[in-house]
Amino acid sequence: MSTIERELESRSELERTLRERERELADLKARLAEWEETAESTPQRETLFSTISGREVKPLYTALDRTEASDEDDLGMPGSFPFTRGPYATMYRTRLWTMRQFAGFATAEETNERYKYLLDHGQTGLSVAFDFPTLMGYDSDHPRSLGEVGVCGVAISSLADMEQLFDGIPLDQVSVSMTINGPAIILFCFYVAAAERQGVDVSELRGTVQNDILKEYQAQHAWVFPPEPALRCIVDMFEWCSENTPKYNPISISGYHIREAGATAAEELAFTLRNGFEYVERGIARGLDVDAFAPRLSFFFDVHNDFFEEIAKLRAARRIWARGMKEKYGARNPESWRLRTHCQTAGVSLTAQQAENNIVRVAYQAMAAALGGTQSLHTNSMDETLSLPTEKAVRIALRSQQILAFESGVTNTIDPLAGSYFVESLTDDLEAEALELFDEIDALGGVVPGIEQGWFQQEIAASAMRQQREVESGDRVVVGVNHFTEGSEKIEIDTLKIDPDVEKRQVAKMAAMRDDRDGARVRETLDALREACGADENVVPRILDCARAHCTLYEIRAAMEDVFGAYKEPVFF
Amino acid sequence: MSDERKIRILVAKPGLDGHDRGAKVIASAFRDAGFEVIYTGLHQTPEMIVNAAVQEDVDVVAMSVLSGAHMTLFPRVKELLDESGADHVLLTGGGIIPEDDVAALEERGIGRLFGPGTPTTAAIEYVREWFAAQNTA
C-alpha cells in the first residue's frame, strides 16, 4: 500500500470507530430513557438521597456521566501524573498504609507508656496529641492552663518533657507525627533537640509536624501569632527542614479540622488545597526553589460517613494538587506533584448514644480511606464522644484497621473503584466544585483576606447549621440519636479518667527544671531569638538554641510575641 | 405572658479549646428561637465571661466545654457570678461531660448540662421553662 492508501485506510477506520461509538451512545441513551420510565413509575422511599454534604445523588450513573473526560488525562496510571489512581505505582501491594493512632494524655511519662503499648501491638508510627495549654503555647504552670493540664492530650512544656515522651523510643527508627500548629516551630525544635540528646542523626528524622496555621484561623482555632509572622515561621521551617531534615514533613496541610467544624466535602477539599497552594506561593516568594520544598508537603483529610464521596474526594485531591503544582507553580520534580495524605475517621460522626455502634461507623470510614488511597490512617475509638479513649477502645480501633488491611481484600488491587461511572463522575464533580471555590477565594483577595473577612468561618458555620437542621428534623438519619433509639440512652461503657494530680505533678516538675537550668543561658538565647524575629533571618536555629538551653514553651512563645504580636480573632456569628 | 421580653443569653466558650462548632450552632439556634444572643468568641477566662455577663445584663450564661476542664470552669464561673451579685443568672451548658460530673456540678448549683446528640430544641425549651418559672415566682 502507498502512504496515501494507508492514510485513507486509517481514516476510514477512525470514522468507523466513531460511528460505532455514536451508535453505542444512542443505544445507551435509549436504554437509559426506558429505565427512567420504569424508575419514574416505581415508588421510592421517603428519605434523603443526598450525601451528608448535601450533594444530590442520582439513582443511576452510566457512561453518559463522563463523556467529556478522557481517562488518559484524568486518571493516568497509579504513581504517575495526575495521580488520581494513587500517589505510588504499586500502592498497598508494596506497602500498607501506616497505622497511626493519635494519642496523648496526662504527663510525658504516662503517654510514653501508651506509645510503647501501641508499638508492641503492631502500630507502625506514633502521633502525638498535646493538651490545650501546649497547643496554645502555654506552660503547664501558666495561670491560663489551670484545669487543662494533661486533660485532652499530653503536657509538653520543655525539652525535658519531650525527652521523657520518647524515652526508649529511638527517633531515627519510628516516624512521629505531631499535631501542633500555633507554636509548632517551638515543639518541632524540642523534638529535634530531644533527638540530638538521644544521639540520633537528625537528618534521619522521619515524621510530620502539622504546622498548618491557615486552617487554625479558619476552623480549629489554636493560633498564637497573626497570619503574616506565622506564615513566615512556616516558610522558615520549609527552608530549614529541606536542608537539615530532608525526610521530615514540615507541614501537614489539613482538611480534617475544617470538615469537623462543619464544612462539606467540597469545601474541605477546596479550602485545604487552596491553603496548600498559599504555602507554595509563600515559599516561592521567599525565593525557595519550589522543587526543594514541595516534595515534603503532606496532607491530612477527614473520612466522613458518605462512602463514595469520601473516596472521590481523595482521588480529586491528588488530581487538583498535581495539576496545580505542575501547571500553575511550575514544579518539575514529580515528587512535588504527588499528594501524600494521612486520613482520620470523622470524630464528628461518632455518637454518645449507643457508643458501640461507632465501631461500625469507623470501619466503613476506614474502608473509604483505603479505597481512596491514603498513606496513613487513624481510626477513632468508639468512646471518644465521652472522653479520651480507653486502652480497650483504642485496641479495637487499631484491630479494625488490621482486619481491613489483612482480611477484607481491598489491598489486593490498586484503586479498585476506578472506572465506576459513579465514582469517576463524583471525582469530576468534586474537582470542578473545588475550582469554583478557588475562584471565590481569589475574588476575596486570597486566603488571608478571606480569613480576615470571616468568609471561611461563616461558610463553615453555615454548613454546620444546615447539617444540624437535617438531623433535628429527622431527615438525616443518625442511628441511635434520631432513629432507632432505645429510650434510656444511659452510657454503658468504661471511660478514661485523668488523675487530677497530673497538674500538680507537672507544675512541680517544671519548678524543679527551672531551678536546675542555667538562667543566664536562658536569657541569652531568648534575646537572640527576639533579635532574629525582628531581622531577616531564619528563626529555627535560634529556637533550637532556646530549646537546648531549657527555655520553656511559654518563654519562647512570649519572646516571639514581643516582636510578632498576638492574633486577635475577629468574632463572627 | 403580658410583659413578654426577650431572654438575654451569653453563649461562652471558656478555656483554651477552640472547638466552637457546638457553641456557634447553639447560638444560632437560640437566636432563631427569638433570644437575644451574645457570643463571647474563643479562649475566654471565667473572669472575662462573668464581666461580659454582668455588663450585658444577661439572664443566662450557656457555656460550651469539650476540653475536659468542666470541673474547673463551671464552678469558677458560678463562684464569680455569685460574687458579682449575679447569682440570679442561670449557668447552663453542654459538651463532653461525663454523667457523674454532670450530677456533681448540678449539686453545686449549675443548671442542666447537655451532652452530644442533644437537639437544640431541648436546650431552648429548658431555658424558656426556667425563664417562665423565674418570672412567675
XYZ file of C-alpha atoms in Angstrom:
710
model
C 0.000 0.000 0.000
C 1.182 3.512 -0.693
C 1.357 6.109 2.060
C -1.804 7.746 0.754
C -3.666 4.457 0.707
C -2.556 3.728 4.263
C -3.748 7.130 5.428
C -7.110 6.685 3.773
C -7.401 3.273 5.339
C -6.692 4.537 8.851
C -9.054 7.484 8.342
C -11.919 5.258 7.356
C -11.105 3.026 10.287
C -11.350 6.036 12.564
C -14.659 7.028 11.017
C -15.933 3.510 11.510
C -14.933 3.610 15.188
C -16.627 6.974 15.651
C -19.829 5.757 14.033
C -19.757 2.706 16.244
C -19.266 4.824 19.331
C -22.144 7.106 18.318
C -24.352 4.078 17.820
C -23.401 2.767 21.245
C -24.195 6.112 22.855
C -27.539 6.383 21.094
C -28.286 2.866 22.197
C -27.299 3.666 25.784
C -29.478 6.806 25.752
C -32.426 4.766 24.565
C -31.922 2.128 27.237
C -31.493 4.836 29.877
C -34.751 6.509 28.776
C -36.501 3.187 29.088
C -35.034 2.652 32.549
C -36.089 6.184 33.575
C -39.631 5.422 32.601
C -39.652 2.361 34.819
C -37.988 4.262 37.644
C -40.485 7.101 37.488
C -43.406 4.754 37.802
C -41.850 2.919 40.750
C -42.389 4.411 44.206
C -39.251 5.471 46.081
C -38.576 5.548 49.797
C -39.258 8.863 51.519
C -35.732 9.729 52.508
C -32.839 11.971 51.534
C -30.928 10.714 48.538
C -28.134 13.186 49.081
C -24.715 12.889 50.677
C -24.101 14.212 54.155
C -22.635 17.273 52.401
C -25.978 17.895 50.719
C -24.935 16.667 47.285
C -27.866 15.175 45.362
C -27.050 11.709 44.118
C -28.753 10.325 41.023
C -30.307 6.871 41.202
C -28.157 5.610 38.345
C -24.876 6.556 36.704
C -23.827 5.427 33.255
C -21.123 6.087 30.714
C -23.089 9.219 29.773
C -21.948 10.865 33.005
C -18.360 11.032 31.855
C -18.430 11.595 28.127
C -16.179 14.635 28.170
C -13.482 13.265 30.375
C -10.538 11.500 28.953
C -9.330 8.639 31.060
C -5.785 9.052 29.936
C -5.605 12.698 31.027
C -7.754 12.447 34.121
C -6.743 9.111 35.539
C -3.344 8.097 34.307
C -1.665 5.184 35.966
C -1.066 4.925 39.713
C 2.138 6.690 40.606
C 2.051 8.954 37.591
C 0.509 12.299 36.728
C -2.139 13.327 37.694
C -2.090 10.621 40.392
C -5.873 10.177 40.526
C -5.362 6.431 40.890
C -2.842 6.763 43.699
C 0.390 8.504 44.582
C 2.505 5.382 44.165
C 2.753 2.884 41.337
C 2.121 -0.254 43.380
C 0.346 1.197 46.440
C -0.593 -1.357 49.104
C 0.978 -4.224 47.140
C 4.301 -2.776 48.243
C 3.494 -1.050 51.485
C 0.332 -0.827 53.532
C -0.730 2.488 54.931
C 0.868 3.438 58.232
C -1.451 2.601 61.117
C -1.010 5.628 63.272
C -3.232 6.201 66.307
C -3.246 9.735 67.684
C -2.527 9.510 71.387
C -1.543 11.618 74.342
C -2.779 12.292 77.847
C -1.547 13.334 81.269
C 2.222 13.652 81.515
C 5.023 12.627 79.173
C 5.664 9.604 81.379
C 2.159 8.166 81.049
C 1.957 8.872 77.330
C 5.347 7.244 76.792
C 3.889 4.071 78.302
C 0.878 4.239 75.948
C 3.237 4.652 72.956
C 5.205 1.593 73.929
C 1.937 -0.315 74.323
C 0.789 0.736 70.836
C 4.122 -0.143 69.226
C 4.002 -3.537 70.950
C 0.546 -4.130 69.434
C 1.630 -3.610 65.864
C 1.139 0.114 65.388
C 3.676 1.357 62.881
C 4.004 5.063 63.649
C 3.334 7.460 66.511
C 1.110 10.501 66.637
C 1.274 12.982 69.492
C -1.849 14.614 70.917
C -0.912 17.640 73.019
C -3.057 19.167 75.734
C -4.732 22.537 75.165
C -2.150 24.604 77.055
C 0.606 23.159 74.856
C -1.481 23.685 71.705
C -1.846 27.356 72.644
C 1.781 27.818 73.715
C 1.251 27.956 77.484
C 3.386 26.143 80.054
C 1.699 23.760 82.465
C 2.313 26.234 85.305
C 0.857 29.251 83.473
C -2.347 30.594 85.104
C -4.310 30.108 81.846
C -3.534 26.392 81.929
C -5.464 25.778 85.136
C -7.724 22.745 84.859
C -6.490 21.781 81.387
C -3.059 20.277 82.022
C -2.799 16.792 80.530
C -6.572 16.561 80.137
C -7.016 16.413 76.361
C -3.525 15.378 75.440
C -0.034 15.287 76.835
C 1.521 18.327 78.519
C 4.870 19.259 76.945
C 6.396 22.479 78.218
C 10.110 21.971 77.645
C 12.853 19.802 76.210
C 12.807 17.697 79.389
C 9.159 16.731 78.767
C 9.870 15.922 75.115
C 12.818 13.717 76.077
C 10.672 11.813 78.522
C 7.905 11.414 75.946
C 10.241 9.416 73.676
C 12.293 7.717 76.341
C 13.341 4.330 74.994
C 11.833 5.039 71.550
C 14.632 5.626 69.031
C 13.618 8.632 66.944
C 15.618 7.579 63.899
C 13.519 4.412 63.674
C 9.927 5.451 64.403
C 8.135 8.107 62.392
C 6.350 10.568 64.638
C 3.539 12.903 63.752
C 2.872 15.888 65.990
C -0.438 17.718 65.938
C 0.594 21.226 66.833
C 0.113 24.462 64.914
C 0.305 27.896 66.591
C 3.555 27.082 68.421
C 4.557 24.264 66.002
C 8.004 25.654 65.317
C 8.794 25.544 69.060
C 7.617 21.963 69.622
C 9.486 20.924 66.470
C 12.676 22.353 67.968
C 12.047 20.489 71.256
C 11.711 17.348 69.145
C 14.936 17.928 67.210
C 16.770 18.737 70.445
C 15.379 15.544 72.042
C 16.650 13.539 69.068
C 20.077 15.154 69.468
C 20.105 14.097 73.123
C 19.321 10.513 72.050
C 22.434 10.694 69.881
C 20.358 10.366 66.713
C 21.487 11.882 63.420
C 18.734 14.478 62.877
C 18.932 14.095 59.106
C 17.402 10.639 59.695
C 14.266 12.007 61.394
C 11.038 10.883 59.736
C 7.660 12.221 60.621
C 5.410 15.216 60.346
C 4.505 18.325 62.252
C 1.046 19.652 61.426
C 2.136 23.303 61.348
C -0.865 24.401 59.249
C -1.823 27.779 60.651
C -4.289 28.807 57.927
C -6.819 26.155 58.890
C -6.388 27.197 62.531
C -7.726 30.655 61.709
C -10.458 29.063 59.585
C -11.582 26.204 61.790
C -9.555 24.781 64.636
C -8.565 27.992 66.420
C -5.309 27.043 68.152
C -3.311 30.035 66.992
C -0.643 32.175 68.589
C 0.725 34.786 66.162
C -1.019 36.847 63.453
C -1.042 35.433 59.893
C 1.976 37.186 58.396
C 4.599 36.309 61.045
C 3.021 32.857 61.425
C 3.426 32.229 57.687
C 6.991 33.479 57.829
C 7.774 30.883 60.532
C 6.279 28.160 58.342
C 8.481 29.143 55.406
C 11.458 29.212 57.805
C 10.571 25.606 58.617
C 10.347 24.658 54.920
C 13.764 26.118 54.362
C 15.442 24.648 57.446
C 13.928 21.190 57.038
C 14.815 20.921 53.353
C 18.442 21.455 54.359
C 18.626 19.617 57.688
C 15.843 17.043 57.989
C 15.154 16.052 54.376
C 12.948 13.061 55.323
C 10.720 15.074 57.638
C 7.450 16.722 56.573
C 7.431 20.283 57.927
C 3.695 20.640 57.355
C 0.535 18.595 57.121
C -1.984 20.675 55.214
C -5.165 19.705 56.930
C -8.751 19.477 55.881
C -9.676 17.394 58.889
C -10.473 20.273 61.235
C -12.229 22.250 58.505
C -14.535 19.304 57.931
C -15.067 18.571 61.603
C -16.039 22.210 62.153
C -18.872 21.705 59.685
C -17.592 22.119 56.116
C -18.912 19.976 53.277
C -16.662 17.537 51.425
C -16.193 20.027 48.566
C -15.385 22.847 50.998
C -12.893 20.660 52.838
C -11.250 19.766 49.555
C -11.145 23.320 48.215
C -10.085 25.132 51.380
C -7.354 22.611 52.134
C -5.820 22.622 48.676
C -6.091 26.394 48.370
C -4.286 26.666 51.727
C -1.660 24.301 50.331
C -1.146 26.460 47.277
C -0.894 29.505 49.555
C 2.054 27.890 51.364
C 3.634 27.122 47.994
C 3.243 30.756 46.932
C 4.805 31.920 50.195
C 7.775 29.594 49.711
C 8.293 30.771 46.152
C 8.003 34.409 47.277
C 10.854 33.739 49.734
C 12.975 32.719 46.767
C 12.940 28.991 47.508
C 13.015 26.557 44.599
C 9.551 25.001 44.561
C 11.049 21.551 43.972
C 13.271 21.950 47.037
C 10.359 22.068 49.497
C 7.185 20.890 47.728
C 8.059 17.152 47.846
C 7.798 17.285 51.669
C 4.406 18.969 51.823
C 1.949 16.435 53.190
C -1.814 16.410 53.681
C -4.427 15.291 56.152
C -8.065 14.647 55.265
C -11.183 13.605 57.107
C -13.007 10.440 56.051
C -16.639 11.019 56.854
C -19.765 8.904 56.536
C -20.586 9.153 52.855
C -18.526 6.300 51.495
C -18.233 7.153 47.790
C -17.993 10.910 48.226
C -15.028 10.466 50.537
C -13.242 8.146 48.116
C -13.859 10.581 45.271
C -12.625 13.459 47.408
C -9.237 11.818 47.944
C -8.917 10.988 44.251
C -9.880 14.540 43.248
C -7.436 15.999 45.782
C -4.497 14.226 44.169
C -5.530 15.380 40.698
C -6.055 19.025 41.645
C -2.764 19.184 43.519
C -0.785 17.557 40.719
C -2.249 19.846 38.079
C -1.780 22.985 40.150
C 1.793 22.178 41.076
C 2.795 21.313 37.546
C 0.801 23.754 35.506
C 0.467 26.787 37.756
C 3.513 26.662 40.019
C 5.940 25.185 37.508
C 7.173 22.301 39.664
C 9.244 19.936 37.534
C 10.013 17.215 40.041
C 7.209 14.609 40.021
C 7.667 14.356 43.798
C 6.278 17.893 44.012
C 3.113 16.831 42.135
C 2.448 13.805 44.307
C -0.111 14.420 47.063
C 0.532 12.148 50.029
C -2.019 12.116 52.798
C -2.894 10.955 56.253
C -6.563 10.310 56.991
C -8.618 10.141 60.154
C -12.136 8.856 60.507
C -14.715 11.533 61.343
C -14.821 12.314 65.051
C -17.931 14.364 64.496
C -19.816 11.320 63.194
C -19.428 9.435 66.469
C -22.406 9.307 68.777
C -22.532 9.234 72.553
C -25.764 7.251 72.260
C -25.192 3.510 71.772
C -21.476 4.221 71.572
C -20.527 0.715 70.450
C -22.177 1.456 67.088
C -19.238 3.756 66.463
C -17.039 0.732 65.815
C -19.088 0.072 62.681
C -19.065 3.700 61.540
C -15.307 3.824 61.917
C -14.854 0.588 59.977
C -16.781 1.900 56.950
C -14.922 5.199 57.052
C -11.605 3.393 57.272
C -12.510 1.356 54.217
C -13.248 4.564 52.314
C -9.804 5.860 53.292
C -8.160 2.698 51.974
C -10.151 2.741 48.729
C -9.258 6.423 48.393
C -5.586 5.500 48.638
C -4.433 7.008 51.937
C -0.814 6.736 53.129
C -1.620 6.592 56.807
C -4.716 6.274 58.928
C -6.044 6.982 62.386
C -9.242 5.172 63.299
C -11.244 6.801 66.073
C -12.174 4.878 69.163
C -15.812 4.199 69.980
C -15.758 6.152 73.247
C -14.338 9.458 72.019
C -17.533 11.468 72.440
C -17.330 10.615 76.129
C -13.658 11.042 76.988
C -10.200 10.236 75.718
C -10.208 6.582 74.660
C -9.534 3.685 76.968
C -6.861 1.171 76.052
C -9.509 -1.369 75.035
C -11.298 1.088 72.739
C -8.014 2.047 71.065
C -7.149 -1.597 70.558
C -10.457 -2.251 68.788
C -9.881 0.782 66.565
C -6.429 -0.462 65.635
C -7.695 -4.003 65.082
C -10.332 -2.575 62.727
C -7.514 -1.310 60.518
C -5.754 -4.652 60.671
C -8.930 -6.508 59.679
C -9.349 -4.093 56.783
C -5.736 -4.471 55.691
C -5.359 -8.212 56.119
C -8.817 -9.765 55.815
C -11.053 -7.668 53.570
C -9.048 -7.992 50.365
C -9.233 -4.279 49.495
C -5.462 -4.045 49.436
C -5.008 -6.653 46.701
C -5.518 -4.326 43.790
C -4.883 -0.644 43.205
C -7.720 1.907 43.067
C -10.387 -0.768 42.590
C -13.192 1.760 42.028
C -11.582 3.425 39.010
C -13.881 3.320 36.036
C -17.004 3.218 38.164
C -19.418 5.592 36.456
C -20.471 6.963 39.816
C -17.058 7.326 41.431
C -15.481 8.901 38.363
C -18.397 11.288 37.984
C -18.171 12.262 41.670
C -14.438 12.768 41.323
C -15.000 15.080 38.339
C -17.745 16.997 40.166
C -15.686 17.485 43.306
C -12.762 18.748 41.257
C -14.996 21.208 39.413
C -16.569 22.451 42.651
C -13.187 22.946 44.262
C -12.016 25.008 41.297
C -15.140 27.165 41.577
C -14.422 27.724 45.267
C -10.828 28.694 44.378
C -12.299 31.454 42.202
C -14.463 32.653 45.077
C -11.435 32.772 47.379
C -9.432 34.656 44.764
C -12.272 37.142 44.437
C -11.937 37.852 48.176
C -8.277 38.685 47.626
C -6.889 35.292 48.670
C -6.775 33.116 51.771
C -5.594 35.653 54.372
C -8.126 38.348 53.360
C -10.796 35.629 53.355
C -9.865 34.782 56.960
C -9.811 38.436 57.989
C -13.248 38.945 56.476
C -14.519 35.849 58.280
C -15.583 34.273 54.993
C -14.233 30.783 55.664
C -15.540 30.833 59.227
C -19.030 31.822 58.104
C -19.170 29.307 55.249
C -18.181 26.523 57.636
C -20.681 27.606 60.314
C -23.486 27.811 57.744
C -22.766 24.277 56.539
C -22.693 23.040 60.142
C -26.082 24.637 60.803
C -27.598 23.060 57.683
C -26.426 19.613 58.808
C -27.769 20.208 62.316
C -31.187 21.116 60.898
C -31.255 17.932 58.815
C -30.501 15.850 61.890
C -33.031 17.633 64.106
C -35.776 17.348 61.535
C -35.045 13.642 61.373
C -34.435 13.794 57.622
C -30.810 12.813 58.078
C -30.866 9.549 59.937
C -28.368 9.147 62.758
C -28.786 5.676 64.196
C -29.287 5.736 67.947
C -29.743 9.518 68.018
C -32.807 10.473 65.984
C -33.884 6.987 64.832
C -33.601 3.532 66.362
C -33.229 4.967 69.844
C -33.571 2.807 72.913
C -35.410 5.025 75.353
C -32.814 5.067 78.074
C -29.637 6.306 76.465
C -27.554 5.699 79.532
C -23.890 5.313 78.718
C -22.739 1.784 79.385
C -19.059 1.737 78.557
C -15.965 2.424 80.605
C -14.276 5.778 80.119
C -10.786 7.003 80.807
C -10.371 9.335 83.783
C -7.386 11.619 84.038
C -5.873 11.744 87.506
C -6.406 15.292 88.869
C -2.908 15.109 90.376
C -1.367 15.318 86.915
C -1.440 19.102 87.003
C 0.263 19.231 90.414
C 2.951 16.771 89.374
C 3.616 18.626 86.142
C 3.819 22.001 87.917
C 6.269 20.602 90.487
C 8.376 19.106 87.720
C 8.569 22.471 85.978
C 9.627 24.249 89.142
C 12.490 21.774 89.590
C 13.520 22.179 85.964
C 13.588 25.974 86.269
C 15.830 25.687 89.345
C 18.253 23.352 87.607
C 18.950 25.248 84.423
C 21.458 27.959 83.613
C 19.428 31.190 83.905
C 21.965 33.314 82.048
C 21.913 30.944 79.080
C 18.105 31.097 79.047
C 18.165 34.901 78.862
C 20.866 34.970 76.183
C 19.133 32.537 73.868
C 15.770 34.294 74.262
C 17.372 37.673 73.479
C 19.000 36.219 70.370
C 15.635 34.808 69.312
C 13.917 38.186 69.735
C 16.575 39.739 67.550
C 16.178 37.085 64.856
C 12.414 37.572 64.838
C 12.888 41.254 64.084
C 15.538 40.594 61.452
C 15.609 38.928 58.074
C 16.868 35.638 59.491
C 15.614 32.067 59.744
C 14.395 31.654 63.333
C 14.706 27.845 63.551
C 18.364 27.773 64.685
C 17.561 30.384 67.344
C 14.610 28.457 68.716
C 16.725 25.306 68.716
C 19.269 27.120 70.881
C 16.467 28.132 73.256
C 15.246 24.521 73.398
C 18.749 23.218 74.167
C 19.061 25.864 76.913
C 15.827 24.524 78.508
C 13.771 27.616 77.811
C 10.120 26.709 78.254
C 7.412 26.739 75.611
C 5.798 29.882 77.003
C 9.110 31.699 77.406
C 9.894 31.105 73.748
C 6.371 31.991 72.668
C 6.470 35.204 74.714
C 9.819 36.238 73.235
C 8.432 35.784 69.718
C 5.205 37.534 70.651
C 7.218 40.579 71.795
C 8.119 41.059 68.137
C 5.242 39.410 66.261
C 2.262 40.374 68.423
C -0.648 38.030 69.164
C -3.539 37.051 66.911
C -6.833 38.675 67.722
C -9.810 36.724 66.485
C -12.447 38.591 64.529
C -15.674 37.253 66.088
C -18.291 36.319 63.518
C -21.511 34.636 64.390
C -47.152 36.496 79.293
C -48.242 40.137 79.127
C -44.911 41.848 79.662
C -43.052 39.492 77.397
C -39.434 40.415 76.882
C -36.681 38.621 75.066
C -34.462 36.248 77.004
C -30.870 37.531 77.027
C -28.287 34.796 76.805
C -24.497 34.811 76.729
C -23.031 31.887 74.804
C -19.493 31.439 76.078
C -16.500 29.354 75.129
C -14.232 29.170 78.188
C -10.705 27.836 78.362
C -8.163 27.180 75.654
C -10.215 24.858 73.454
C -11.104 26.173 70.004
C -13.822 23.676 69.043
C -16.674 26.126 68.528
C -18.965 24.208 66.179
C -21.347 23.439 69.030
C -21.197 26.946 70.504
C -21.999 28.529 67.150
C -24.782 26.082 66.348
C -26.475 26.605 69.713
C -26.002 30.390 69.500
C -27.692 30.420 66.074
C -30.475 28.171 67.355
C -31.124 30.463 70.356
C -31.198 33.454 68.026
C -33.604 31.693 65.657
C -35.771 30.929 68.703
C -36.062 34.676 69.379
C -33.488 35.050 72.171
C -31.068 37.961 72.316
C -27.738 36.230 71.930
C -24.268 37.495 72.718
C -21.384 35.227 71.725
C -18.078 35.761 73.528
C -15.714 34.315 70.955
C -12.971 31.899 71.907
C -10.431 31.390 74.676
C -12.304 33.217 77.426
C -11.274 33.160 81.067
C -14.009 32.791 83.717
C -13.370 36.447 84.636
C -13.947 37.605 81.057
C -17.164 35.612 80.845
C -18.581 36.943 84.100
C -17.638 40.527 83.188
C -19.484 40.140 79.897
C -22.488 38.577 81.661
C -22.729 41.444 84.125
C -22.170 44.172 81.555
C -24.683 42.710 79.153
C -27.129 42.041 81.997
C -27.970 38.582 80.710
C -30.453 36.115 82.132
C -28.487 33.051 81.167
C -24.878 32.029 80.589
C -24.520 28.943 78.376
C -21.002 27.513 78.211
C -19.687 25.006 75.712
C -16.889 22.853 77.140
C -15.395 19.961 75.212
C -11.937 20.095 76.721
C -12.463 18.086 79.894
C -11.858 21.187 82.022
C -15.535 21.435 83.037
C -14.900 20.607 86.717
C -12.686 23.685 86.936
C -14.526 26.062 84.614
C -18.187 25.681 85.623
C -17.643 26.070 89.393
C -15.293 29.011 88.843
C -17.792 30.889 86.657
C -20.590 30.123 89.142
C -18.451 31.402 92.007
C -17.626 34.635 90.158
C -21.261 35.168 89.149
C -22.315 34.830 92.780
C -19.562 37.192 93.920
C -20.640 39.792 91.358
C -24.198 39.765 92.641
C -25.349 37.900 89.554
C -26.475 34.799 91.412
C -29.871 35.071 89.670
C -28.211 34.232 86.353
C -28.737 30.662 85.137
C -25.457 28.923 84.332
C -26.045 26.068 81.933
C -24.113 24.500 79.083
C -23.061 21.475 77.179
C -20.185 19.485 75.808
C -18.313 16.317 76.583
C -19.138 15.964 80.245
C -19.395 12.524 81.847
C -22.653 11.760 83.687
C -21.024 11.594 87.124
C -19.586 15.054 86.615
C -22.953 16.395 85.433
C -24.517 15.226 88.691
C -21.674 16.687 90.770
C -21.972 20.061 89.006
C -25.748 20.165 89.367
C -25.292 19.704 93.105
C -23.122 22.791 93.103
C -25.865 24.975 91.649
C -25.065 24.639 87.969
C -28.097 24.241 85.692
C -28.642 21.426 83.231
C -25.713 20.301 81.101
C -26.429 18.796 77.695
C -24.369 16.077 76.050
C -23.556 15.194 72.444
C -26.554 14.430 70.241
C -28.944 16.706 72.145
C -31.332 18.508 69.799
C -31.040 22.293 70.111
C -34.772 22.378 70.827
C -34.180 20.596 74.168
C -31.854 23.374 75.339
C -34.193 26.099 74.081
C -37.152 24.554 75.855
C -35.180 24.196 79.094
C -34.136 27.859 79.086
C -37.670 29.013 78.254
C -39.156 26.966 81.087
C -36.566 28.222 83.543
C -37.237 31.806 82.474
C -41.001 31.420 82.759
C -40.637 29.919 86.242
C -38.430 32.836 87.339
C -40.909 35.411 86.115
C -43.983 33.849 87.667
C -42.298 33.190 91.007
